[in-house]
PDB file of C-alpha atoms and ligand atoms in Angstrom:
ATOM      1  CA  UNK A   1     157.223  45.910 262.954  1.00 96.00           C
ATOM      2  CA  UNK A   2     160.046  46.775 260.561  1.00 97.00           C
ATOM      3  CA  UNK A   3     158.966  49.065 257.754  1.00 98.00           C
ATOM      4  CA  UNK A   4     160.401  51.051 254.900  1.00 98.00           C
ATOM      5  CA  UNK A   5     158.610  54.168 253.711  1.00 97.00           C
ATOM      6  CA  UNK A   6     159.599  54.416 250.107  1.00 97.00           C
ATOM      7  CA  UNK A   7     159.130  57.051 247.415  1.00 97.00           C
ATOM      8  CA  UNK A   8     160.709  59.987 245.604  1.00 96.00           C
ATOM      9  CA  UNK A   9     161.752  63.104 247.553  1.00 94.00           C
ATOM     10  CA  UNK A  10     158.609  65.048 248.468  1.00 93.00           C
ATOM     11  CA  UNK A  11     156.059  62.207 248.555  1.00 95.00           C
ATOM     12  CA  UNK A  12     155.533  62.747 252.285  1.00 93.00           C
ATOM     13  CA  UNK A  13     157.725  60.038 253.814  1.00 95.00           C
ATOM     14  CA  UNK A  14     158.751  62.271 256.719  1.00 92.00           C
ATOM     15  CA  UNK A  15     155.202  63.410 257.489  1.00 92.00           C
ATOM     16  CA  UNK A  16     153.810  59.883 257.295  1.00 96.00           C
ATOM     17  CA  UNK A  17     156.671  58.462 259.368  1.00 96.00           C
ATOM     18  CA  UNK A  18     155.870  60.848 262.192  1.00 93.00           C
ATOM     19  CA  UNK A  19     152.209  59.715 262.196  1.00 95.00           C
ATOM     20  CA  UNK A  20     153.317  56.074 262.180  1.00 96.00           C
ATOM     21  CA  UNK A  21     155.640  56.698 265.129  1.00 97.00           C
ATOM     22  CA  UNK A  22     152.569  57.804 267.125  1.00 95.00           C
ATOM     23  CA  UNK A  23     150.381  54.952 265.888  1.00 96.00           C
ATOM     24  CA  UNK A  24     152.890  52.115 266.233  1.00 96.00           C
ATOM     25  CA  UNK A  25     155.235  53.265 269.002  1.00 96.00           C
ATOM     26  CA  UNK A  26     158.393  52.517 267.029  1.00 97.00           C
ATOM     27  CA  UNK A  27     161.047  55.081 266.021  1.00 98.00           C
ATOM     28  CA  UNK A  28     161.484  56.804 262.675  1.00 98.00           C
ATOM     29  CA  UNK A  29     164.977  56.382 261.285  1.00 98.00           C
ATOM     30  CA  UNK A  30     165.531  59.109 258.720  1.00 97.00           C
ATOM     31  CA  UNK A  31     168.966  58.958 257.115  1.00 98.00           C
ATOM     32  CA  UNK A  32     168.429  62.522 255.810  1.00 96.00           C
ATOM     33  CA  UNK A  33     167.786  63.795 259.371  1.00 95.00           C
ATOM     34  CA  UNK A  34     170.812  61.941 260.779  1.00 97.00           C
ATOM     35  CA  UNK A  35     172.997  63.381 258.029  1.00 97.00           C
ATOM     36  CA  UNK A  36     171.676  66.943 258.478  1.00 94.00           C
ATOM     37  CA  UNK A  37     172.451  66.726 262.195  1.00 95.00           C
ATOM     38  CA  UNK A  38     175.957  65.464 261.394  1.00 97.00           C
ATOM     39  CA  UNK A  39     176.474  68.355 258.963  1.00 96.00           C
ATOM     40  CA  UNK A  40     175.237  70.897 261.541  1.00 94.00           C
ATOM     41  CA  UNK A  41     177.560  69.413 264.192  1.00 97.00           C
ATOM     42  CA  UNK A  42     180.466  69.330 261.717  1.00 97.00           C
ATOM     43  CA  UNK A  43     181.242  65.703 262.555  1.00 97.00           C
ATOM     44  CA  UNK A  44     183.523  63.624 260.320  1.00 96.00           C
ATOM     45  CA  UNK A  45     180.454  62.029 258.711  1.00 96.00           C
ATOM     46  CA  UNK A  46     178.832  65.445 258.263  1.00 97.00           C
ATOM     47  CA  UNK A  47     181.911  66.893 256.597  1.00 97.00           C
ATOM     48  CA  UNK A  48     182.067  63.970 254.184  1.00 97.00           C
ATOM     49  CA  UNK A  49     178.331  64.125 253.376  1.00 97.00           C
ATOM     50  CA  UNK A  50     177.824  67.883 253.035  1.00 96.00           C
ATOM     51  CA  UNK A  51     178.881  68.397 249.420  1.00 95.00           C
ATOM     52  CA  UNK A  52     176.853  65.441 248.159  1.00 97.00           C
ATOM     53  CA  UNK A  53     173.764  66.671 249.973  1.00 96.00           C
ATOM     54  CA  UNK A  54     174.009  70.276 248.889  1.00 93.00           C
ATOM     55  CA  UNK A  55     174.272  69.250 245.262  1.00 94.00           C
ATOM     56  CA  UNK A  56     171.371  66.764 245.479  1.00 94.00           C
ATOM     57  CA  UNK A  57     173.598  63.718 245.026  1.00 96.00           C
ATOM     58  CA  UNK A  58     173.429  60.528 247.054  1.00 97.00           C
ATOM     59  CA  UNK A  59     175.945  60.080 249.856  1.00 98.00           C
ATOM     60  CA  UNK A  60     178.180  56.990 249.237  1.00 98.00           C
ATOM     61  CA  UNK A  61     176.653  53.648 250.256  1.00 98.00           C
ATOM     62  CA  UNK A  62     179.469  52.672 252.645  1.00 97.00           C
ATOM     63  CA  UNK A  63     178.912  55.770 254.817  1.00 97.00           C
ATOM     64  CA  UNK A  64     175.156  55.253 254.850  1.00 98.00           C
ATOM     65  CA  UNK A  65     175.320  51.534 255.656  1.00 97.00           C
ATOM     66  CA  UNK A  66     177.677  52.086 258.581  1.00 96.00           C
ATOM     67  CA  UNK A  67     175.401  54.788 259.952  1.00 97.00           C
ATOM     68  CA  UNK A  68     172.224  52.666 259.655  1.00 97.00           C
ATOM     69  CA  UNK A  69     173.879  49.575 261.133  1.00 96.00           C
ATOM     70  CA  UNK A  70     174.747  51.534 264.244  1.00 95.00           C
ATOM     71  CA  UNK A  71     171.283  53.129 264.473  1.00 97.00           C
ATOM     72  CA  UNK A  72     169.170  49.971 264.156  1.00 96.00           C
ATOM     73  CA  UNK A  73     171.097  48.321 266.961  1.00 94.00           C
ATOM     74  CA  UNK A  74     170.148  50.997 269.471  1.00 96.00           C
ATOM     75  CA  UNK A  75     167.699  50.046 272.240  1.00 97.00           C
ATOM     76  CA  UNK A  76     164.691  51.963 270.967  1.00 96.00           C
ATOM     77  CA  UNK A  77     164.838  50.123 267.626  1.00 96.00           C
ATOM     78  CA  UNK A  78     164.713  46.595 269.023  1.00 94.00           C
ATOM     79  CA  UNK A  79     160.937  46.195 268.601  1.00 93.00           C
ATOM     80  CA  UNK A  80     160.952  47.728 265.149  1.00 96.00           C
ATOM     81  CA  UNK A  81     161.485  50.912 263.158  1.00 98.00           C
ATOM     82  CA  UNK A  82     160.317  52.969 260.234  1.00 98.00           C
ATOM     83  CA  UNK A  83     163.058  53.590 257.700  1.00 98.00           C
ATOM     84  CA  UNK A  84     162.582  56.934 255.965  1.00 97.00           C
ATOM     85  CA  UNK A  85     164.899  57.756 253.052  1.00 97.00           C
ATOM     86  CA  UNK A  86     166.795  54.452 253.278  1.00 98.00           C
ATOM     87  CA  UNK A  87     167.561  52.299 251.333  1.00 98.00           C
ATOM     88  CA  UNK A  88     168.083  54.450 248.248  1.00 98.00           C
ATOM     89  CA  UNK A  89     170.195  52.096 246.117  1.00 98.00           C
ATOM     90  CA  UNK A  90     170.259  48.355 245.428  1.00 98.00           C
ATOM     91  CA  UNK A  91     173.559  47.910 247.353  1.00 98.00           C
ATOM     92  CA  UNK A  92     171.950  49.677 250.338  1.00 98.00           C
ATOM     93  CA  UNK A  93     168.944  47.322 250.152  1.00 98.00           C
ATOM     94  CA  UNK A  94     171.265  44.304 249.975  1.00 98.00           C
ATOM     95  CA  UNK A  95     173.272  45.679 252.883  1.00 98.00           C
ATOM     96  CA  UNK A  96     170.074  46.079 254.892  1.00 98.00           C
ATOM     97  CA  UNK A  97     169.078  42.471 254.160  1.00 97.00           C
ATOM     98  CA  UNK A  98     172.438  41.253 255.494  1.00 97.00           C
ATOM     99  CA  UNK A  99     172.187  43.430 258.613  1.00 96.00           C
ATOM    100  CA  UNK A 100     168.703  42.133 259.383  1.00 96.00           C
ATOM    101  CA  UNK A 101     169.750  38.521 258.734  1.00 96.00           C
ATOM    102  CA  UNK A 102     172.613  38.963 261.205  1.00 95.00           C
ATOM    103  CA  UNK A 103     170.086  40.204 263.755  1.00 92.00           C
ATOM    104  CA  UNK A 104     167.824  37.205 262.948  1.00 94.00           C
ATOM    105  CA  UNK A 105     165.024  39.361 261.721  1.00 95.00           C
ATOM    106  CA  UNK A 106     163.460  40.634 258.497  1.00 95.00           C
ATOM    107  CA  UNK A 107     161.421  43.466 257.038  1.00 97.00           C
ATOM    108  CA  UNK A 108     157.649  43.330 257.324  1.00 97.00           C
ATOM    109  CA  UNK A 109     156.573  45.733 254.581  1.00 97.00           C
ATOM    110  CA  UNK A 110     157.809  48.356 252.163  1.00 98.00           C
ATOM    111  CA  UNK A 111     155.218  51.100 251.686  1.00 98.00           C
ATOM    112  CA  UNK A 112     155.606  52.883 248.383  1.00 98.00           C
ATOM    113  CA  UNK A 113     153.971  56.319 248.385  1.00 98.00           C
ATOM    114  CA  UNK A 114     153.238  57.482 244.847  1.00 97.00           C
ATOM    115  CA  UNK A 115     152.910  61.123 243.747  1.00 96.00           C
ATOM    116  CA  UNK A 116     153.326  62.499 240.180  1.00 95.00           C
ATOM    117  CA  UNK A 117     156.660  64.255 239.543  1.00 92.00           C
ATOM    118  CA  UNK A 118     155.190  67.684 238.755  1.00 92.00           C
ATOM    119  CA  UNK A 119     153.417  67.731 242.117  1.00 93.00           C
ATOM    120  CA  UNK A 120     156.589  66.605 243.913  1.00 93.00           C
ATOM    121  CA  UNK A 121     158.623  69.479 242.555  1.00 93.00           C
ATOM    122  CA  UNK A 122     155.955  71.963 243.658  1.00 93.00           C
ATOM    123  CA  UNK A 123     155.901  70.477 247.154  1.00 93.00           C
ATOM    124  CA  UNK A 124     159.676  70.583 247.617  1.00 95.00           C
ATOM    125  CA  UNK A 125     160.390  74.017 246.192  1.00 96.00           C
ATOM    126  CA  UNK A 126     157.698  75.557 248.423  1.00 96.00           C
ATOM    127  CA  UNK A 127     158.594  73.617 251.569  1.00 95.00           C
ATOM    128  CA  UNK A 128     159.626  75.602 254.652  1.00 96.00           C
ATOM    129  CA  UNK A 129     160.639  74.103 257.988  1.00 95.00           C
ATOM    130  CA  UNK A 130     160.423  75.459 261.503  1.00 96.00           C
ATOM    131  CA  UNK A 131     163.987  76.141 262.617  1.00 95.00           C
ATOM    132  CA  UNK A 132     163.270  74.861 266.102  1.00 95.00           C
ATOM    133  CA  UNK A 133     160.993  71.801 265.878  1.00 93.00           C
ATOM    134  CA  UNK A 134     161.185  70.961 262.168  1.00 90.00           C
ATOM    135  CA  UNK A 135     157.404  71.243 261.618  1.00 91.00           C
ATOM    136  CA  UNK A 136     156.775  71.346 257.894  1.00 91.00           C
ATOM    137  CA  UNK A 137     154.970  74.175 256.114  1.00 94.00           C
ATOM    138  CA  UNK A 138     154.354  74.790 252.434  1.00 93.00           C
ATOM    139  CA  UNK A 139     153.902  78.204 250.838  1.00 94.00           C
ATOM    140  CA  UNK A 140     151.023  76.804 248.750  1.00 91.00           C
ATOM    141  CA  UNK A 141     149.370  74.050 250.797  1.00 88.00           C
ATOM    142  CA  UNK A 142     150.130  74.906 254.406  1.00 91.00           C
ATOM    143  CA  UNK A 143     151.363  78.495 254.745  1.00 95.00           C
ATOM    144  CA  UNK A 144     153.323  79.689 257.751  1.00 96.00           C
ATOM    145  CA  UNK A 145     150.693  80.977 260.262  1.00 96.00           C
ATOM    146  CA  UNK A 146     149.751  84.660 259.940  1.00 95.00           C
ATOM    147  CA  UNK A 147     151.188  85.261 263.414  1.00 96.00           C
ATOM    148  CA  UNK A 148     154.581  84.415 261.881  1.00 96.00           C
ATOM    149  CA  UNK A 149     155.077  81.758 264.568  1.00 97.00           C
ATOM    150  CA  UNK A 150     155.184  77.984 264.299  1.00 98.00           C
ATOM    151  CA  UNK A 151     151.896  76.557 265.578  1.00 95.00           C
ATOM    152  CA  UNK A 152     153.679  73.681 267.297  1.00 95.00           C
ATOM    153  CA  UNK A 153     156.468  75.459 269.199  1.00 97.00           C
ATOM    154  CA  UNK A 154     155.941  79.228 268.591  1.00 97.00           C
ATOM    155  CA  UNK A 155     159.348  79.666 266.904  1.00 97.00           C
ATOM    156  CA  UNK A 156     159.446  82.627 264.500  1.00 97.00           C
ATOM    157  CA  UNK A 157     162.223  81.462 262.165  1.00 97.00           C
ATOM    158  CA  UNK A 158     161.767  79.084 259.259  1.00 97.00           C
ATOM    159  CA  UNK A 159     164.250  77.688 256.808  1.00 94.00           C
ATOM    160  CA  UNK A 160     164.385  76.574 253.217  1.00 94.00           C
ATOM    161  CA  UNK A 161     166.552  73.458 252.963  1.00 91.00           C
ATOM    162  CA  UNK A 162     169.476  74.214 250.611  1.00 91.00           C
ATOM    163  CA  UNK A 163     168.600  71.051 248.682  1.00 93.00           C
ATOM    164  CA  UNK A 164     164.973  72.204 248.235  1.00 95.00           C
ATOM    165  CA  UNK A 165     166.158  74.907 245.807  1.00 94.00           C
ATOM    166  CA  UNK A 166     164.798  74.355 242.315  1.00 91.00           C
ATOM    167  CA  UNK A 167     168.042  73.312 240.588  1.00 90.00           C
ATOM    168  CA  UNK A 168     168.928  70.834 243.358  1.00 94.00           C
ATOM    169  CA  UNK A 169     165.417  69.378 243.498  1.00 94.00           C
ATOM    170  CA  UNK A 170     165.708  68.261 239.841  1.00 92.00           C
ATOM    171  CA  UNK A 171     169.019  66.549 240.627  1.00 93.00           C
ATOM    172  CA  UNK A 172     167.477  64.744 243.606  1.00 94.00           C
ATOM    173  CA  UNK A 173     164.607  63.566 241.443  1.00 94.00           C
ATOM    174  CA  UNK A 174     167.070  62.308 238.833  1.00 94.00           C
ATOM    175  CA  UNK A 175     168.983  60.384 241.528  1.00 96.00           C
ATOM    176  CA  UNK A 176     165.677  58.808 242.532  1.00 96.00           C
ATOM    177  CA  UNK A 177     164.935  57.730 238.963  1.00 96.00           C
ATOM    178  CA  UNK A 178     168.438  56.374 238.304  1.00 97.00           C
ATOM    179  CA  UNK A 179     169.364  54.781 241.614  1.00 98.00           C
ATOM    180  CA  UNK A 180     166.340  54.366 243.851  1.00 98.00           C
ATOM    181  CA  UNK A 181     163.456  53.366 241.569  1.00 97.00           C
ATOM    182  CA  UNK A 182     165.060  49.922 240.816  1.00 98.00           C
ATOM    183  CA  UNK A 183     164.143  49.061 244.410  1.00 98.00           C
ATOM    184  CA  UNK A 184     160.481  48.872 243.364  1.00 97.00           C
ATOM    185  CA  UNK A 185     161.263  45.657 241.489  1.00 97.00           C
ATOM    186  CA  UNK A 186     163.684  44.498 244.206  1.00 98.00           C
ATOM    187  CA  UNK A 187     160.964  44.597 246.880  1.00 98.00           C
ATOM    188  CA  UNK A 188     158.020  43.523 244.731  1.00 97.00           C
ATOM    189  CA  UNK A 189     159.921  40.334 243.853  1.00 97.00           C
ATOM    190  CA  UNK A 190     160.210  39.677 247.574  1.00 96.00           C
ATOM    191  CA  UNK A 191     156.442  40.224 247.954  1.00 96.00           C
ATOM    192  CA  UNK A 192     156.985  43.076 250.418  1.00 96.00           C
ATOM    193  CA  UNK A 193     155.797  46.085 248.411  1.00 97.00           C
ATOM    194  CA  UNK A 194     152.510  47.852 249.117  1.00 97.00           C
ATOM    195  CA  UNK A 195     151.478  50.885 247.037  1.00 97.00           C
ATOM    196  CA  UNK A 196     149.654  53.847 248.525  1.00 98.00           C
ATOM    197  CA  UNK A 197     148.335  56.891 246.668  1.00 97.00           C
ATOM    198  CA  UNK A 198     150.138  59.936 248.100  1.00 96.00           C
ATOM    199  CA  UNK A 199     147.878  62.464 246.400  1.00 94.00           C
ATOM    200  CA  UNK A 200     145.244  62.246 249.128  1.00 92.00           C
ATOM    201  CA  UNK A 201     145.108  64.319 252.317  1.00 91.00           C
ATOM    202  CA  UNK A 202     147.718  63.531 254.977  1.00 92.00           C
ATOM    203  CA  UNK A 203     145.224  61.719 257.257  1.00 95.00           C
ATOM    204  CA  UNK A 204     143.863  59.604 254.409  1.00 97.00           C
ATOM    205  CA  UNK A 205     147.336  58.534 253.300  1.00 97.00           C
ATOM    206  CA  UNK A 206     148.052  57.557 256.898  1.00 97.00           C
ATOM    207  CA  UNK A 207     144.817  55.539 257.176  1.00 97.00           C
ATOM    208  CA  UNK A 208     145.666  53.715 253.935  1.00 97.00           C
ATOM    209  CA  UNK A 209     149.118  52.848 255.227  1.00 97.00           C
ATOM    210  CA  UNK A 210     147.761  51.562 258.545  1.00 97.00           C
ATOM    211  CA  UNK A 211     145.088  49.489 256.771  1.00 96.00           C
ATOM    212  CA  UNK A 212     147.819  47.834 254.764  1.00 95.00           C
ATOM    213  CA  UNK A 213     149.699  46.872 257.912  1.00 93.00           C
ATOM    214  CA  UNK A 214     146.786  44.981 259.501  1.00 84.00           C
TER     215      UNK A 214
HETATM  216  P1  LIG J 301     166.235  63.383 252.539  1.00 89.28           P
HETATM  217  O1  LIG J 301     166.038  64.223 253.738  1.00 89.28           O
HETATM  218  O2  LIG J 301     165.837  61.935 252.760  1.00 89.28           O
HETATM  219  O3  LIG J 301     165.613  63.961 251.305  1.00 89.28           O
HETATM  220  O4  LIG J 301     167.821  63.334 252.273  1.00 89.28           O
HETATM  221  C1  LIG J 301     168.541  64.510 252.008  1.00 89.28           C
HETATM  222  C2  LIG J 301     169.860  64.164 251.337  1.00 89.28           C
HETATM  223  O5  LIG J 301     170.644  63.345 252.213  1.00 89.28           O
HETATM  224  C3  LIG J 301     169.753  63.363 250.050  1.00 89.28           C
HETATM  225  O6  LIG J 301     169.526  64.173 248.918  1.00 89.28           O
HETATM  226  C4  LIG J 301     171.117  62.687 250.015  1.00 89.28           C
HETATM  227  O7  LIG J 301     172.141  63.594 249.632  1.00 89.28           O
HETATM  228  C5  LIG J 301     171.345  62.353 251.480  1.00 89.28           C
HETATM  229  N1  LIG J 301     170.788  61.033 251.831  1.00 89.28           N
HETATM  230  C6  LIG J 301     169.786  60.775 252.716  1.00 89.28           C
HETATM  231  N2  LIG J 301     169.547  59.453 252.799  1.00 89.28           N
HETATM  232  C7  LIG J 301     170.410  58.857 251.945  1.00 89.28           C
HETATM  233  C8  LIG J 301     170.639  57.512 251.562  1.00 89.28           C
HETATM  234  N3  LIG J 301     169.946  56.501 252.086  1.00 89.28           N
HETATM  235  N4  LIG J 301     171.627  57.267 250.648  1.00 89.28           N
HETATM  236  C9  LIG J 301     172.360  58.274 250.119  1.00 89.28           C
HETATM  237  N5  LIG J 301     172.176  59.561 250.421  1.00 89.28           N
HETATM  238  C10 LIG J 301     171.215  59.865 251.332  1.00 89.28           C
END
């Protein structure tokens, strides 16, 4: 199964991808995660991407397409994958179509998770991540445990992504409106788009997604 999880920053693509990985046994491919790792490791890609990311701008399509092409050809992605945070522009979506055609395959579905903008901003600004395992917390909806330790791995340090700061979050949302939202039409014309309400609990959103894949 080859899926795209689609939606504005903060709709829950990462959280839902992780549940789908367990349910479907295919890997999550998050371009944001790959880029953050590259930035942390100070690779050539990371150095090129850092400024764009910290200011909430999209990283240039050519860099992203090269990175995804390499990733989807790895062994674990042969039976399928869940794309999280990619494609984010029409040229990226066209590039993905060509890559998949070259590999004699195609996308199965594009799941669009919808959440109102005001709620998205609240989710992102209050998001905190475990420094060790990346488990997501939220100062409003899912506070860091009273023990001060992550309930998955016991780590005691948490971080606030630099691009989850209020001024950057607005820029990211604007990038979504300008560059990414045209993909809704792109994929509905192809008959691939399925809409899911992201304002429900995490488990309910996941059930809805899985029901749409049957
Ligand atoms: P994310 O974790 O998906 O919110 O991505 C964090 C940041 O990485 C974005 O704000 C962009 O700067 C960059 N990024 C991630 N995926 C892409 C993509 N497909 N195209 C361009 N930039 C991306």
